[in-house]
XYZ file of C-alpha atoms in Angstrom:
308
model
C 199.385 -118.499 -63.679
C 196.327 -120.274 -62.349
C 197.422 -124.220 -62.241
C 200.860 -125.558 -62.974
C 201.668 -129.170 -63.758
C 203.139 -131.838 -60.739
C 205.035 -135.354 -60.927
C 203.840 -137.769 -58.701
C 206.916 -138.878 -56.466
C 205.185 -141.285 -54.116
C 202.418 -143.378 -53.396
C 201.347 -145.104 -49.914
C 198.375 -146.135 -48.300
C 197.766 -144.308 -44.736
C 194.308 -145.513 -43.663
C 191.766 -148.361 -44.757
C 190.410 -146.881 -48.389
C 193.447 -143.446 -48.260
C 196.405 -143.172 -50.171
C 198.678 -140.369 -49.939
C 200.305 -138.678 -53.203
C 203.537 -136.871 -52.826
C 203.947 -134.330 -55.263
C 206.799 -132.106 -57.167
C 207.070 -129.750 -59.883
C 207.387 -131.081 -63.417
C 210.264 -129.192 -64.000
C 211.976 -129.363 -60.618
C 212.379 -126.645 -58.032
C 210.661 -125.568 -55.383
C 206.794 -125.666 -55.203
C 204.372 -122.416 -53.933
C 203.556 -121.129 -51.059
C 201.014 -122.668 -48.889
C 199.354 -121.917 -45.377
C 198.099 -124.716 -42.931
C 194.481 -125.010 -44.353
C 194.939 -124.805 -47.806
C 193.628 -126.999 -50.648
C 194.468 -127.614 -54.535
C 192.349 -128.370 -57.530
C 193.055 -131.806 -58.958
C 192.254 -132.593 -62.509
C 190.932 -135.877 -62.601
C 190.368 -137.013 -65.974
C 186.534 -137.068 -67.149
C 184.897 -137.185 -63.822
C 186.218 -132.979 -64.012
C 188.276 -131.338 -60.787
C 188.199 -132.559 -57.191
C 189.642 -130.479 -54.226
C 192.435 -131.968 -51.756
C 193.691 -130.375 -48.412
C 197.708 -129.441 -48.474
C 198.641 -131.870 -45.662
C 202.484 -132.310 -45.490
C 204.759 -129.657 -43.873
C 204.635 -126.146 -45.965
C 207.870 -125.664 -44.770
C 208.972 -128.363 -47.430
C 208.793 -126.041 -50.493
C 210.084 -128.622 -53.039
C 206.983 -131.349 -52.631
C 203.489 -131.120 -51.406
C 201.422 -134.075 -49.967
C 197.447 -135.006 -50.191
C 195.386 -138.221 -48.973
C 192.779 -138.975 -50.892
C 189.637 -141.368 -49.740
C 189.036 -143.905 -52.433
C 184.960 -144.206 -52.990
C 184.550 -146.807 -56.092
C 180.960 -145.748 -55.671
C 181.481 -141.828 -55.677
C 181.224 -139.192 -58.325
C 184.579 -140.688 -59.552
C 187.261 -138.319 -58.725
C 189.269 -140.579 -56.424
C 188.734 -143.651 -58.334
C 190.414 -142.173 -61.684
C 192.568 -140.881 -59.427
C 193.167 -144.851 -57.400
C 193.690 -146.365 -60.539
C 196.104 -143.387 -62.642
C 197.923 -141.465 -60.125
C 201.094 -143.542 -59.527
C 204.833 -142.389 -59.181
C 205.714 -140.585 -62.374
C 202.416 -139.694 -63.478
C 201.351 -136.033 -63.791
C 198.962 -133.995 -63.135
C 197.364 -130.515 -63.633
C 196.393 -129.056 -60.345
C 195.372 -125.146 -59.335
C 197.858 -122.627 -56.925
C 196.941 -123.173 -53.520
C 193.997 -121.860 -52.451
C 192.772 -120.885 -48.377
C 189.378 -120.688 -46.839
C 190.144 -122.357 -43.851
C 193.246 -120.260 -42.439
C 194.257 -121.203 -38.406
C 194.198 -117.802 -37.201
C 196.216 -116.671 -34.266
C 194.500 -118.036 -31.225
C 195.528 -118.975 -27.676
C 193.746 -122.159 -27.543
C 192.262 -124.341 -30.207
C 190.158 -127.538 -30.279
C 190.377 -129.465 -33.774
C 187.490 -131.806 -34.036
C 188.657 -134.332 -37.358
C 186.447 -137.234 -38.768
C 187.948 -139.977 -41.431
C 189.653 -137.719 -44.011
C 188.906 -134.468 -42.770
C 192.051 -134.985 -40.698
C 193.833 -133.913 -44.354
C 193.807 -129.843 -43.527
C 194.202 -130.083 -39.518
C 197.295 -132.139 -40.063
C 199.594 -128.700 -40.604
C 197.566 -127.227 -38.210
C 198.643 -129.068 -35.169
C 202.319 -128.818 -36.084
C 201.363 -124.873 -36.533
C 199.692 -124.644 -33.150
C 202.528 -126.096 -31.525
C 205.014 -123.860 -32.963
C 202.749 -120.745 -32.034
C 202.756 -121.878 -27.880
C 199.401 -122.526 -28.193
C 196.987 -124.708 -26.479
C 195.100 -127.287 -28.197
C 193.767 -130.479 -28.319
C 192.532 -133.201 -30.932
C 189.830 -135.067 -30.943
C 189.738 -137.640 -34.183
C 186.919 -140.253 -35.261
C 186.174 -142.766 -38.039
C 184.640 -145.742 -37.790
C 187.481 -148.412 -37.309
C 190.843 -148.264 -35.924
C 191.772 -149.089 -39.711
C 190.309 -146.309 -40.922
C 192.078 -143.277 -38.713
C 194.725 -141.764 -41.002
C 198.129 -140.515 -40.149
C 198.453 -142.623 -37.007
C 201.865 -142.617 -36.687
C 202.473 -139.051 -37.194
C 199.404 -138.084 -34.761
C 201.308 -140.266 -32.425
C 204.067 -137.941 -31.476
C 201.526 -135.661 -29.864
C 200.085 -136.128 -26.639
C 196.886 -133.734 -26.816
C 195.794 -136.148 -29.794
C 192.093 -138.614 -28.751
C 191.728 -141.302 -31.347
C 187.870 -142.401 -31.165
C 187.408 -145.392 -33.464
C 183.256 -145.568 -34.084
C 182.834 -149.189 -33.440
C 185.405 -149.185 -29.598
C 184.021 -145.820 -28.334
C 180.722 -144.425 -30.389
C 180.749 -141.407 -32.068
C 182.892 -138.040 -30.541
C 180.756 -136.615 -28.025
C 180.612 -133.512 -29.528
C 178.360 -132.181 -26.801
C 180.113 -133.119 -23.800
C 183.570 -131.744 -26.349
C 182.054 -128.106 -27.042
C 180.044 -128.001 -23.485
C 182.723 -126.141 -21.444
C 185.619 -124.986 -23.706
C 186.495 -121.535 -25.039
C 188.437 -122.722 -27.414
C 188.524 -121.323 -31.232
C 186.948 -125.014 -32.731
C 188.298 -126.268 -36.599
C 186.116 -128.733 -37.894
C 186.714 -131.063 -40.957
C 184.987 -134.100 -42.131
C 181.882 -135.667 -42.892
C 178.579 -133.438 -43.308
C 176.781 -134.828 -40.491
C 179.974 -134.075 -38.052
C 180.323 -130.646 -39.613
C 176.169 -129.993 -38.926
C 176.627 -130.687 -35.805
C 179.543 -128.992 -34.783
C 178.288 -125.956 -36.439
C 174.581 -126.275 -35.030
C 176.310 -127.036 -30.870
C 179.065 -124.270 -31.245
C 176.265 -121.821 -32.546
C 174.081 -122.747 -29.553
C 177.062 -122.003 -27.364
C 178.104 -119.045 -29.034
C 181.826 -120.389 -30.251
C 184.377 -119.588 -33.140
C 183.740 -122.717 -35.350
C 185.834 -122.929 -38.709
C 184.737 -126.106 -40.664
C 185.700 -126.736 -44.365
C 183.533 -128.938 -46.825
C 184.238 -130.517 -50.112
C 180.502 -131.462 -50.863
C 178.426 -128.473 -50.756
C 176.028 -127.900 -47.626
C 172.405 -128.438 -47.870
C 170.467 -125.369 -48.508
C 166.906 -124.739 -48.594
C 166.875 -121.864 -51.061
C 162.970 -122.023 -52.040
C 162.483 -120.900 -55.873
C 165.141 -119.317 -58.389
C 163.382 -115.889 -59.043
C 165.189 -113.461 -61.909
C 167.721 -110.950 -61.417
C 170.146 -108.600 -62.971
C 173.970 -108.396 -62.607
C 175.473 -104.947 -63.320
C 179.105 -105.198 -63.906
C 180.653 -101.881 -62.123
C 183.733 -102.141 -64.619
C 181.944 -102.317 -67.844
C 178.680 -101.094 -67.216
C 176.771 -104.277 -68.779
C 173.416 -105.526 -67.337
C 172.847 -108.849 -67.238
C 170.228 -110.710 -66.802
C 169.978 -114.097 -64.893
C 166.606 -116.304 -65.138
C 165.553 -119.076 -62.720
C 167.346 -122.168 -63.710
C 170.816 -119.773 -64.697
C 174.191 -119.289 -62.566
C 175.759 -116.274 -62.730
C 178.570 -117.534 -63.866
C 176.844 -119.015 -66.595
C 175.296 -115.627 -68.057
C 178.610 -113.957 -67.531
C 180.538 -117.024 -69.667
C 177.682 -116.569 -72.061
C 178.416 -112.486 -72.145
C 182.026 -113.376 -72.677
C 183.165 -112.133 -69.362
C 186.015 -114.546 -67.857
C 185.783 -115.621 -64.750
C 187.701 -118.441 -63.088
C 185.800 -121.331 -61.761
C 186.449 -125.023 -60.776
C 184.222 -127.209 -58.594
C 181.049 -125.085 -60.056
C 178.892 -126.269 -56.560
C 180.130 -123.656 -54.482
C 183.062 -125.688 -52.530
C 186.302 -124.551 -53.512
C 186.149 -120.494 -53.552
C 188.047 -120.372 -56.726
C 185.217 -117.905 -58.500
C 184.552 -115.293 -55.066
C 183.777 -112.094 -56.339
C 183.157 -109.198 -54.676
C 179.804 -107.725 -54.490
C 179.461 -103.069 -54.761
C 175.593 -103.355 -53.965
C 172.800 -105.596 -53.697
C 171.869 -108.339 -51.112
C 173.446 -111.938 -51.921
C 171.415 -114.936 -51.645
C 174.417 -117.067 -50.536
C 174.440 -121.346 -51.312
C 178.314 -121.450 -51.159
C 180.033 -123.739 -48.338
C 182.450 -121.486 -48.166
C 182.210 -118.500 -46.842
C 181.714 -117.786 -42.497
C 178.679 -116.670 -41.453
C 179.961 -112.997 -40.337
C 181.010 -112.953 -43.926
C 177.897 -113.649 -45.703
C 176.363 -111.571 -42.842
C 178.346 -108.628 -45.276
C 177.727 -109.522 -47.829
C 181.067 -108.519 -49.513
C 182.018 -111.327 -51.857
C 179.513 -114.332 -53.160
C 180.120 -116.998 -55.175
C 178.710 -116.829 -59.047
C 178.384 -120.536 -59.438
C 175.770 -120.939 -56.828
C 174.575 -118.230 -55.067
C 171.804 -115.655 -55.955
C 170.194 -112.171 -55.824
C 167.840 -111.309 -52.995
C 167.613 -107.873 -54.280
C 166.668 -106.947 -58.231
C 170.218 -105.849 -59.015
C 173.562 -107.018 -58.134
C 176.397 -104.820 -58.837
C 179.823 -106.782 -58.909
C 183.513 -105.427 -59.167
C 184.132 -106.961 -62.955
């Protein structure tokens, strides 16, 4: 089983544009397992599958909880989802999936802007739990539009930074001294930024993304894909995703966002060097080169050989 079927229970607004979705199983009973982190899949009618961050308590096996930011103008995900998902509807959404794990560390600094505060939200309680030391440092541009306020609130290692009272989060001044292990979630510029300053400074920086990262990948050239398992060669032009010349060779492989986001389609990699356009995967591990992603990334070498 890849995606299983939810009720929505309940429906609130938490933030200027967000509304939260409680969730249960159609049938009743108690919900899987999930890890501070973790996103699911969300079928959302024609405009295809969007991915939301877990953000309740995964202690709380029989419901799950997402926020979703409503953009009218988007790809429209979250406005089939504004105007269908109410209490009783249902919906098909994936098993929970992690590539943004909070891994044991003895301090942490969680840097959050607008509804990248979804996936730290666990995180904080987790932390807490663990001993460790941490601190929070949240932006968006009004008041109105921090989410979660009043659960935030019962922390005191929590800095609200509303755009138009204080600026931006001085992500310099943030990352300048601290030795901290740094998660990162939000907007693209925040999560450049953070990624370009903790690089600089030679930090741990986790960030997730839900819109793929720009990459300047130059020209498609042609490769081949040998599939260890079967022994096929295949053969993928300029123009051609991996995954789309193993669909096309009738090999199954499971895929959702298609843009590199949401890790559903990693598959490892027995030789060849990856040309990797995922926003998924940490630098050390594209530095190996173990796993890519078939939707989107590429062959720098003639042949790839891949455990199907």
């Amino acid at each position: 089983m890849t995606e299983l079927m939810v009720r929505v229970t309940g429906r609130r607004d938490v933030a200027e544009g967000v509304f939260a979705l409680e969730l249960a199983a159609r049938g009743g009973g108690t919900l899987p397992d999930w890890t501070p982190g973790a996103h699911i899949d969300v079928h959302a009618g024609s405009a295809g599958v969007r991915q939301y961050s877990l953000c309740g308590d995964p202690g709380e096996r029989w419901r799950w909880r997402i926020a979703i930011l409503h953009e009218p103008a988007g790809r429209g995900g979250s406005a089939h989802l504004f105007r269908t998902a109410h209490p009783g509807t249902e919906l098909r959404v994936s098993l929970p999936r992690n590539h943004f794990a909070l891994r044991a560390a003895e301090e942490y600094l969680f840097l959050a802007g607008g509804i990248g505060i979804t996936p730290i939200l666990p995180m904080l309680a987790a932390a807490t739990r663990a001993g460790a030391r941490w601190s929070l440092h949240y932006g968006a541009r009004t008041r109105a539009h921090l989410a979660f306020t009043g659960e935030l609130a019962r922390y005191d290692r929590v800095n609200l930074v509303p755009q138009n009272e204080s600026g931006l989060l001085p992500l310099a001044a943030l990352l300048a001294d601290t030795t901290a292990t740094v998660y990162c979630c939000g907007p693209a510029p925040l999560l450049d930024a953070v990624e370009a300053e903790g690089a600089r400074r030679g930090l741990t920086v986790h960030t997730e993304r839900f819109v793929p990262r720009r990459v300047d990948t130059g020209v498609d050239r042609a490769f081949e894909v040998r599939l260890a398992r079967s022994g096929q060669v295949l053969r993928v032009g300029p123009g051609r995703s991996i995954v789309d010349v193993l669909e096309a060779a009738g090999v199954a492989v499971v895929t959702s966002c298609r843009e590199g986001t949401c890790g559903s389609c990693e598959t490892p990699v027995l030789e060849g060097e990856v040309q990797h356009r995922d926003s998924v995967l940490t630098a050390a591990e594209r530095e190996s080169g173990a796993t890519l992603m078939p939707c989107v990334s590429r062959a720098v070498s003639d042949v790839l050989v891949l455990d199907l």
